[in-house]
Amino acid sequence: MKGVPLNEELYKYIVDTFAVEDDVLKSVVASTEENEMPLIHVSPENGKFLQLLIKIIGAKRILEIGTLAGYSSIWMARGLPVDGKLITLEFEQKHSEVAKNNFIKAGLEDKIEVITGPALDSLDKLKDGKFDFTFIDADKVNINIYFDKIIDMMNRGGIITADNTLRRGDVVNQNSDDENTKAIREYNKKVASDTRVESLLVPISDGVTVCLVK
């Protein structure tokens, strides 16, 4: 294995150098705790990584599946041009309301649209739309269905990203009975061989699988 395994000191160096949270992002984390929502938002360096990808390809339309309190949404929306738009899908009404308040604090309420309800239903309603960038960070058991729906909604040269694709290292545990892990393992295998995309699992945070749409 090549590369340098991360320890706490190296991780802190990366975040402190490249992905410092401002007061808005810190307040989003605080609002997540205050509203007794799970602290499962992306890490700062993951948010910066997504934002960088968005800027690299010049994305104007972003689709996010899984809003929570809006932490990743803000990281990504900050990478959009003036006329850019991010649509984020959230199942829980409470989460949507918390996120909307956070978008106002961030001054991004005009750039981000929250759609509340089952993501599969929302995707069907959006099927005629086209996107340049997608971030999947919702229930893992449906990740393969999400991909199948999203791939036809992507512009050529767009990017599809999926979070937690290492599953804390459990993807290599063939004895795991966890349905989420099985779905992630199937997803990684699927996109690695799908001729419509070129893909790589990037070992950042809990793993981000990046697919370039051909």
CSV table of C-alpha atoms in Angstrom, one decimal:
chain,number,residue,atom,x,y,z
A,1,MET,CA,0.0,0.0,0.0
A,2,LYS,CA,1.3,3.4,-1.0
A,3,GLY,CA,0.4,6.6,0.7
A,4,VAL,CA,0.5,7.9,4.3
A,5,PRO,CA,-2.1,6.5,6.8
A,6,LEU,CA,-3.9,9.4,8.5
A,7,ASN,CA,-3.6,10.0,12.3
A,8,GLU,CA,-5.3,12.7,14.3
A,9,GLU,CA,-2.4,15.1,13.9
A,10,LEU,CA,-2.3,14.8,10.1
A,11,TYR,CA,-6.0,15.0,9.8
A,12,LYS,CA,-6.1,18.2,11.9
A,13,TYR,CA,-3.3,19.6,9.6
A,14,ILE,CA,-5.4,19.0,6.5
A,15,VAL,CA,-8.6,20.5,7.9
A,16,ASP,CA,-6.9,23.5,9.5
A,17,THR,CA,-5.0,24.2,6.3
A,18,PHE,CA,-7.6,23.6,3.6
A,19,ALA,CA,-11.1,23.3,5.1
A,20,VAL,CA,-11.6,25.7,8.0
A,21,GLU,CA,-15.2,26.1,9.1
A,22,ASP,CA,-16.5,29.6,9.3
A,23,ASP,CA,-19.1,30.8,11.8
A,24,VAL,CA,-22.0,29.9,9.5
A,25,LEU,CA,-20.9,26.3,9.2
A,26,LYS,CA,-20.2,26.0,12.9
A,27,SER,CA,-23.7,27.3,13.6
A,28,VAL,CA,-25.2,24.6,11.3
A,29,VAL,CA,-23.4,21.9,13.4
A,30,ALA,CA,-24.7,23.6,16.5
A,31,SER,CA,-28.3,23.7,15.1
A,32,THR,CA,-28.0,20.0,14.4
A,33,GLU,CA,-27.3,19.3,18.0
A,34,GLU,CA,-29.8,21.8,19.4
A,35,ASN,CA,-32.6,20.1,17.4
A,36,GLU,CA,-31.5,16.6,18.5
A,37,MET,CA,-30.7,15.6,14.9
A,38,PRO,CA,-28.0,13.0,14.2
A,39,LEU,CA,-24.5,14.3,13.8
A,40,ILE,CA,-23.9,12.5,10.5
A,41,HIS,CA,-23.1,15.5,8.3
A,42,VAL,CA,-20.1,15.4,6.0
A,43,SER,CA,-16.6,16.3,7.4
A,44,PRO,CA,-15.1,19.7,6.6
A,45,GLU,CA,-12.6,18.3,4.2
A,46,ASN,CA,-15.3,16.3,2.5
A,47,GLY,CA,-17.4,19.4,2.0
A,48,LYS,CA,-14.4,21.3,0.6
A,49,PHE,CA,-13.7,18.3,-1.7
A,50,LEU,CA,-17.3,18.4,-3.1
A,51,GLN,CA,-17.0,22.2,-3.5
A,52,LEU,CA,-13.8,21.9,-5.4
A,53,LEU,CA,-15.2,19.3,-7.8
A,54,ILE,CA,-18.2,21.6,-8.5
A,55,LYS,CA,-15.8,24.5,-9.3
A,56,ILE,CA,-13.6,22.3,-11.5
A,57,ILE,CA,-16.4,21.3,-13.8
A,58,GLY,CA,-18.2,24.6,-13.6
A,59,ALA,CA,-21.4,23.1,-12.4
A,60,LYS,CA,-24.5,25.3,-12.4
A,61,ARG,CA,-27.2,22.8,-11.3
A,62,ILE,CA,-26.7,20.5,-8.3
A,63,LEU,CA,-28.9,17.8,-6.9
A,64,GLU,CA,-28.4,16.5,-3.4
A,65,ILE,CA,-30.2,13.5,-1.8
A,66,GLY,CA,-30.2,13.9,1.9
A,67,THR,CA,-30.2,17.4,3.4
A,68,LEU,CA,-30.1,16.9,7.2
A,69,ALA,CA,-29.4,20.4,8.5
A,70,GLY,CA,-27.9,21.7,5.3
A,71,TYR,CA,-24.1,21.5,6.1
A,72,SER,CA,-23.1,19.8,2.9
A,73,SER,CA,-25.6,21.9,0.9
A,74,ILE,CA,-23.9,25.1,2.0
A,75,TRP,CA,-20.4,23.8,1.2
A,76,MET,CA,-21.6,22.9,-2.3
A,77,ALA,CA,-23.8,26.0,-3.0
A,78,ARG,CA,-20.8,28.2,-2.2
A,79,GLY,CA,-19.1,26.6,-5.2
A,80,LEU,CA,-21.9,27.6,-7.6
A,81,PRO,CA,-21.7,30.7,-10.0
A,82,VAL,CA,-24.1,33.6,-9.5
A,83,ASP,CA,-26.8,31.9,-11.6
A,84,GLY,CA,-26.3,28.5,-10.1
A,85,LYS,CA,-29.0,26.4,-8.3
A,86,LEU,CA,-29.0,23.5,-5.8
A,87,ILE,CA,-32.0,21.3,-5.2
A,88,THR,CA,-31.8,19.2,-2.1
A,89,LEU,CA,-34.1,16.3,-1.2
A,90,GLU,CA,-35.0,15.6,2.4
A,91,PHE,CA,-37.4,13.0,3.9
A,92,GLU,CA,-38.0,14.6,7.3
A,93,GLN,CA,-40.0,17.8,7.6
A,94,LYS,CA,-38.2,18.9,10.7
A,95,HIS,CA,-34.8,18.5,9.0
A,96,SER,CA,-36.1,20.6,6.1
A,97,GLU,CA,-37.2,23.4,8.3
A,98,VAL,CA,-33.9,23.5,10.2
A,99,ALA,CA,-32.0,23.5,6.9
A,100,LYS,CA,-34.0,26.3,5.4
A,101,ASN,CA,-33.2,28.5,8.5
A,102,ASN,CA,-29.5,27.7,8.0
A,103,PHE,CA,-29.7,28.6,4.4
A,104,ILE,CA,-31.1,32.0,5.3
A,105,LYS,CA,-28.2,32.5,7.8
A,106,ALA,CA,-25.8,31.6,5.0
A,107,GLY,CA,-27.5,34.0,2.6
A,108,LEU,CA,-28.2,31.1,0.2
A,109,GLU,CA,-31.9,30.9,0.4
A,110,ASP,CA,-32.3,32.0,-3.2
A,111,LYS,CA,-29.8,29.5,-4.5
A,112,ILE,CA,-31.0,26.4,-2.6
A,113,GLU,CA,-34.4,24.7,-2.9
A,114,VAL,CA,-35.5,22.1,-0.4
A,115,ILE,CA,-38.0,19.4,-1.5
A,116,THR,CA,-39.5,17.4,1.3
A,117,GLY,CA,-40.7,13.8,1.0
A,118,PRO,CA,-39.5,10.4,-0.1
A,119,ALA,CA,-36.5,10.9,-2.4
A,120,LEU,CA,-37.6,8.3,-4.9
A,121,ASP,CA,-40.9,10.2,-5.4
A,122,SER,CA,-39.1,13.5,-5.7
A,123,LEU,CA,-36.7,12.1,-8.3
A,124,ASP,CA,-39.6,11.0,-10.4
A,125,LYS,CA,-40.9,14.6,-10.3
A,126,LEU,CA,-37.5,15.9,-11.3
A,127,LYS,CA,-36.8,13.4,-14.0
A,128,ASP,CA,-37.1,15.9,-16.9
A,129,GLY,CA,-34.5,18.2,-15.3
A,130,LYS,CA,-30.8,18.1,-16.0
A,131,PHE,CA,-27.9,18.4,-13.5
A,132,ASP,CA,-24.2,18.9,-13.6
A,133,PHE,CA,-23.4,17.5,-10.1
A,134,THR,CA,-25.1,15.1,-7.7
A,135,PHE,CA,-24.3,14.2,-4.2
A,136,ILE,CA,-26.0,11.1,-2.7
A,137,ASP,CA,-25.9,11.0,1.1
A,138,ALA,CA,-29.2,9.4,2.2
A,139,ASP,CA,-30.4,5.9,3.0
A,140,LYS,CA,-27.9,3.4,1.7
A,141,VAL,CA,-30.3,0.6,0.9
A,142,ASN,CA,-31.7,2.7,-2.0
A,143,ILE,CA,-28.4,4.0,-3.4
A,144,ASN,CA,-28.4,1.7,-6.4
A,145,ILE,CA,-32.0,2.9,-7.3
A,146,TYR,CA,-31.0,6.5,-6.8
A,147,PHE,CA,-28.1,6.0,-9.3
A,148,ASP,CA,-30.3,4.4,-11.9
A,149,LYS,CA,-32.7,7.3,-11.7
A,150,ILE,CA,-30.0,10.0,-11.6
A,151,ILE,CA,-27.8,8.8,-14.4
A,152,ASP,CA,-30.4,9.8,-17.0
A,153,MET,CA,-30.7,13.2,-15.4
A,154,MET,CA,-27.1,14.1,-15.7
A,155,ASN,CA,-25.4,16.3,-18.3
A,156,ARG,CA,-22.4,14.8,-20.1
A,157,GLY,CA,-19.3,15.7,-18.2
A,158,GLY,CA,-21.2,15.9,-15.0
A,159,ILE,CA,-20.2,14.2,-11.7
A,160,ILE,CA,-22.2,11.8,-9.4
A,161,THR,CA,-20.8,11.5,-5.9
A,162,ALA,CA,-21.8,9.1,-3.1
A,163,ASP,CA,-20.8,9.4,0.5
A,164,ASN,CA,-19.9,6.7,3.1
A,165,THR,CA,-18.8,4.2,0.4
A,166,LEU,CA,-16.2,2.7,2.7
A,167,ARG,CA,-18.8,2.1,5.5
A,168,ARG,CA,-16.1,2.5,8.2
A,169,GLY,CA,-14.1,-0.2,6.4
A,170,ASP,CA,-16.9,-2.7,6.5
A,171,VAL,CA,-17.1,-2.9,2.6
A,172,VAL,CA,-14.3,-5.6,2.7
A,173,ASN,CA,-16.1,-7.7,5.4
A,174,GLN,CA,-17.8,-10.3,3.3
A,175,ASN,CA,-19.4,-11.8,6.4
A,176,SER,CA,-21.3,-8.6,7.1
A,177,ASP,CA,-25.1,-9.0,7.2
A,178,ASP,CA,-25.7,-5.2,7.3
A,179,GLU,CA,-28.1,-4.3,4.4
A,180,ASN,CA,-26.5,-0.8,4.1
A,181,THR,CA,-23.0,-2.3,3.7
A,182,LYS,CA,-24.3,-4.8,1.1
A,183,ALA,CA,-25.9,-2.0,-0.9
A,184,ILE,CA,-22.8,0.1,-0.8
A,185,ARG,CA,-20.6,-2.9,-1.9
A,186,GLU,CA,-23.0,-3.5,-4.8
A,187,TYR,CA,-23.0,0.2,-5.7
A,188,ASN,CA,-19.2,0.4,-5.8
A,189,LYS,CA,-19.1,-2.7,-8.0
A,190,LYS,CA,-21.9,-1.4,-10.2
A,191,VAL,CA,-20.4,2.0,-10.9
A,192,ALA,CA,-16.9,0.6,-11.4
A,193,SER,CA,-18.1,-1.5,-14.3
A,194,ASP,CA,-20.8,0.8,-15.7
A,195,THR,CA,-19.7,2.0,-19.2
A,196,ARG,CA,-21.7,5.2,-18.9
A,197,VAL,CA,-19.3,6.5,-16.2
A,198,GLU,CA,-15.7,6.5,-15.1
A,199,SER,CA,-15.4,6.0,-11.4
A,200,LEU,CA,-13.1,6.0,-8.4
A,201,LEU,CA,-13.6,5.5,-4.7
A,202,VAL,CA,-11.6,8.4,-3.1
A,203,PRO,CA,-10.5,7.5,0.5
A,204,ILE,CA,-11.5,10.8,2.0
A,205,SER,CA,-13.5,10.7,5.3
A,206,ASP,CA,-15.7,7.6,5.1
A,207,GLY,CA,-15.1,7.2,1.4
A,208,VAL,CA,-16.6,9.2,-1.5
A,209,THR,CA,-17.2,7.4,-4.8
A,210,VAL,CA,-16.9,9.8,-7.7
A,211,CYS,CA,-18.4,9.0,-11.1
A,212,LEU,CA,-17.7,11.1,-14.2
A,213,VAL,CA,-20.6,10.9,-16.7
A,214,LYS,CA,-19.3,10.2,-20.2
